[in-house]
Amino acid sequence: MINGIWLGLIVIGVVVAIFTGNVQAVTDAAINFSGTAVEIAIGLIGIMTLWLGIMAIAEKSGLIRGLAKALSPIMKKLFPEVPADHPAMGAMIMNIAANILGLGNAATPFGLKAMEELDTLNEHKGVATDAMVMFLAINTSSVTLLPATVIGLRAAAGSTNATEVIGPVILATTISTVSAIILAKLFGKMKRYKVENYIEKSDVENVQEG
C-alpha cells in the first residue's frame, strides 16, 4: 500500500514536470536531496546510537517493567474482557510501556505477541474483537515521552535545541491517545460495528450465495 502511494507520487511528479517543462529542475532536486538524505543518515548514526544505548539501559534496569506495573490498573479498565492474568495483558502492557519510552524495536515483538494472545480469546476468528481494536488504536497513537528518532533527525539537521520537541510531542501524543481511546469505546458501542452484527451479515450473504 505504502509502496503504491510513493510510486503514485513519483509518477505524478514526473508527469507534471514534463507538462510544465520542469524536468531538469526535478532531476536536479532528486540528485541534490539524495545527497542530503545520505548526510542526514550519517549524522543520525551517532545520535541514534546514544539514544538507543540509553533506552537499552532503561530496559535492562527494569524501568520498562516498573512502568508496566504502573499501567496495569489502567489496562484492566481499558480491556475488561481480557483476564488480568492472561498472557495478552502482559504483552500489551510491555508493548505500551516500550512505546512510551521510545523503544520501537522492543515494542514490536510485544505487539505481535499481544495480538496473537488476544486472538486466543476471539470466538469469531478473522474478525477483530473490541480488545484488538482498542489495542491497535492505543498502539498507533501511543503516548511518547522520549521521541528519540525525531530528536536525532533534528540534531542531524543542525538544530540548536533538538530536544525542545519533547514537550509538544508529549502533549500531541497524549491528545491523540485519549482521542483514540474515546473513539474506540464509542464505535465499540454502536450496533453497526458490533461483532455480532458483522457475523449476522456474513451469514446472510453466505446463504444468499449458496
PDB file of N, CA, C and O in Angstrom, residues 28 40 52 55 103 106 115 168:
ATOM      1  N   ASP A  28      17.468  17.766 -10.955  1.00  0.00           N
ATOM      2  CA  ASP A  28      18.441  18.406 -10.056  1.00  0.00           C
ATOM      3  C   ASP A  28      18.036  18.236  -8.591  1.00  0.00           C
ATOM      4  O   ASP A  28      18.873  17.958  -7.723  1.00  0.00           O
ATOM      5  N   ILE A  40      22.119  13.252   6.241  1.00  0.00           N
ATOM      6  CA  ILE A  40      21.275  13.132   7.436  1.00  0.00           C
ATOM      7  C   ILE A  40      21.416  11.746   8.047  1.00  0.00           C
ATOM      8  O   ILE A  40      21.507  11.590   9.270  1.00  0.00           O
ATOM      9  N   LEU A  52      19.599   4.983  21.660  1.00  0.00           N
ATOM     10  CA  LEU A  52      19.297   3.557  21.770  1.00  0.00           C
ATOM     11  C   LEU A  52      20.056   2.932  22.933  1.00  0.00           C
ATOM     12  O   LEU A  52      19.550   2.019  23.601  1.00  0.00           O
ATOM     13  N   MET A  55      18.157   3.922  26.028  1.00  0.00           N
ATOM     14  CA  MET A  55      16.922   3.142  26.112  1.00  0.00           C
ATOM     15  C   MET A  55      17.200   1.688  26.490  1.00  0.00           C
ATOM     16  O   MET A  55      16.435   1.056  27.213  1.00  0.00           O
ATOM     17  N   LEU A 103      11.021   2.979  22.668  1.00  0.00           N
ATOM     18  CA  LEU A 103      11.709   1.742  22.294  1.00  0.00           C
ATOM     19  C   LEU A 103      10.899   0.988  21.240  1.00  0.00           C
ATOM     20  O   LEU A 103      10.320  -0.068  21.508  1.00  0.00           O
ATOM     21  N   ALA A 106      11.839  -2.690  20.582  1.00  0.00           N
ATOM     22  CA  ALA A 106      11.437  -3.593  21.659  1.00  0.00           C
ATOM     23  C   ALA A 106       9.924  -3.756  21.698  1.00  0.00           C
ATOM     24  O   ALA A 106       9.410  -4.803  22.097  1.00  0.00           O
ATOM     25  N   MET A 115      -1.264  -9.432  19.970  1.00  0.00           N
ATOM     26  CA  MET A 115      -2.326  -9.741  19.013  1.00  0.00           C
ATOM     27  C   MET A 115      -2.561 -11.250  18.916  1.00  0.00           C
ATOM     28  O   MET A 115      -3.703 -11.712  18.816  1.00  0.00           O
ATOM     29  N   PRO A 168       5.992  19.367  23.204  1.00  0.00           N
ATOM     30  CA  PRO A 168       4.913  19.280  22.216  1.00  0.00           C
ATOM     31  C   PRO A 168       4.561  17.844  21.831  1.00  0.00           C
ATOM     32  O   PRO A 168       3.389  17.528  21.617  1.00  0.00           O
TER      33      PRO A 168
END
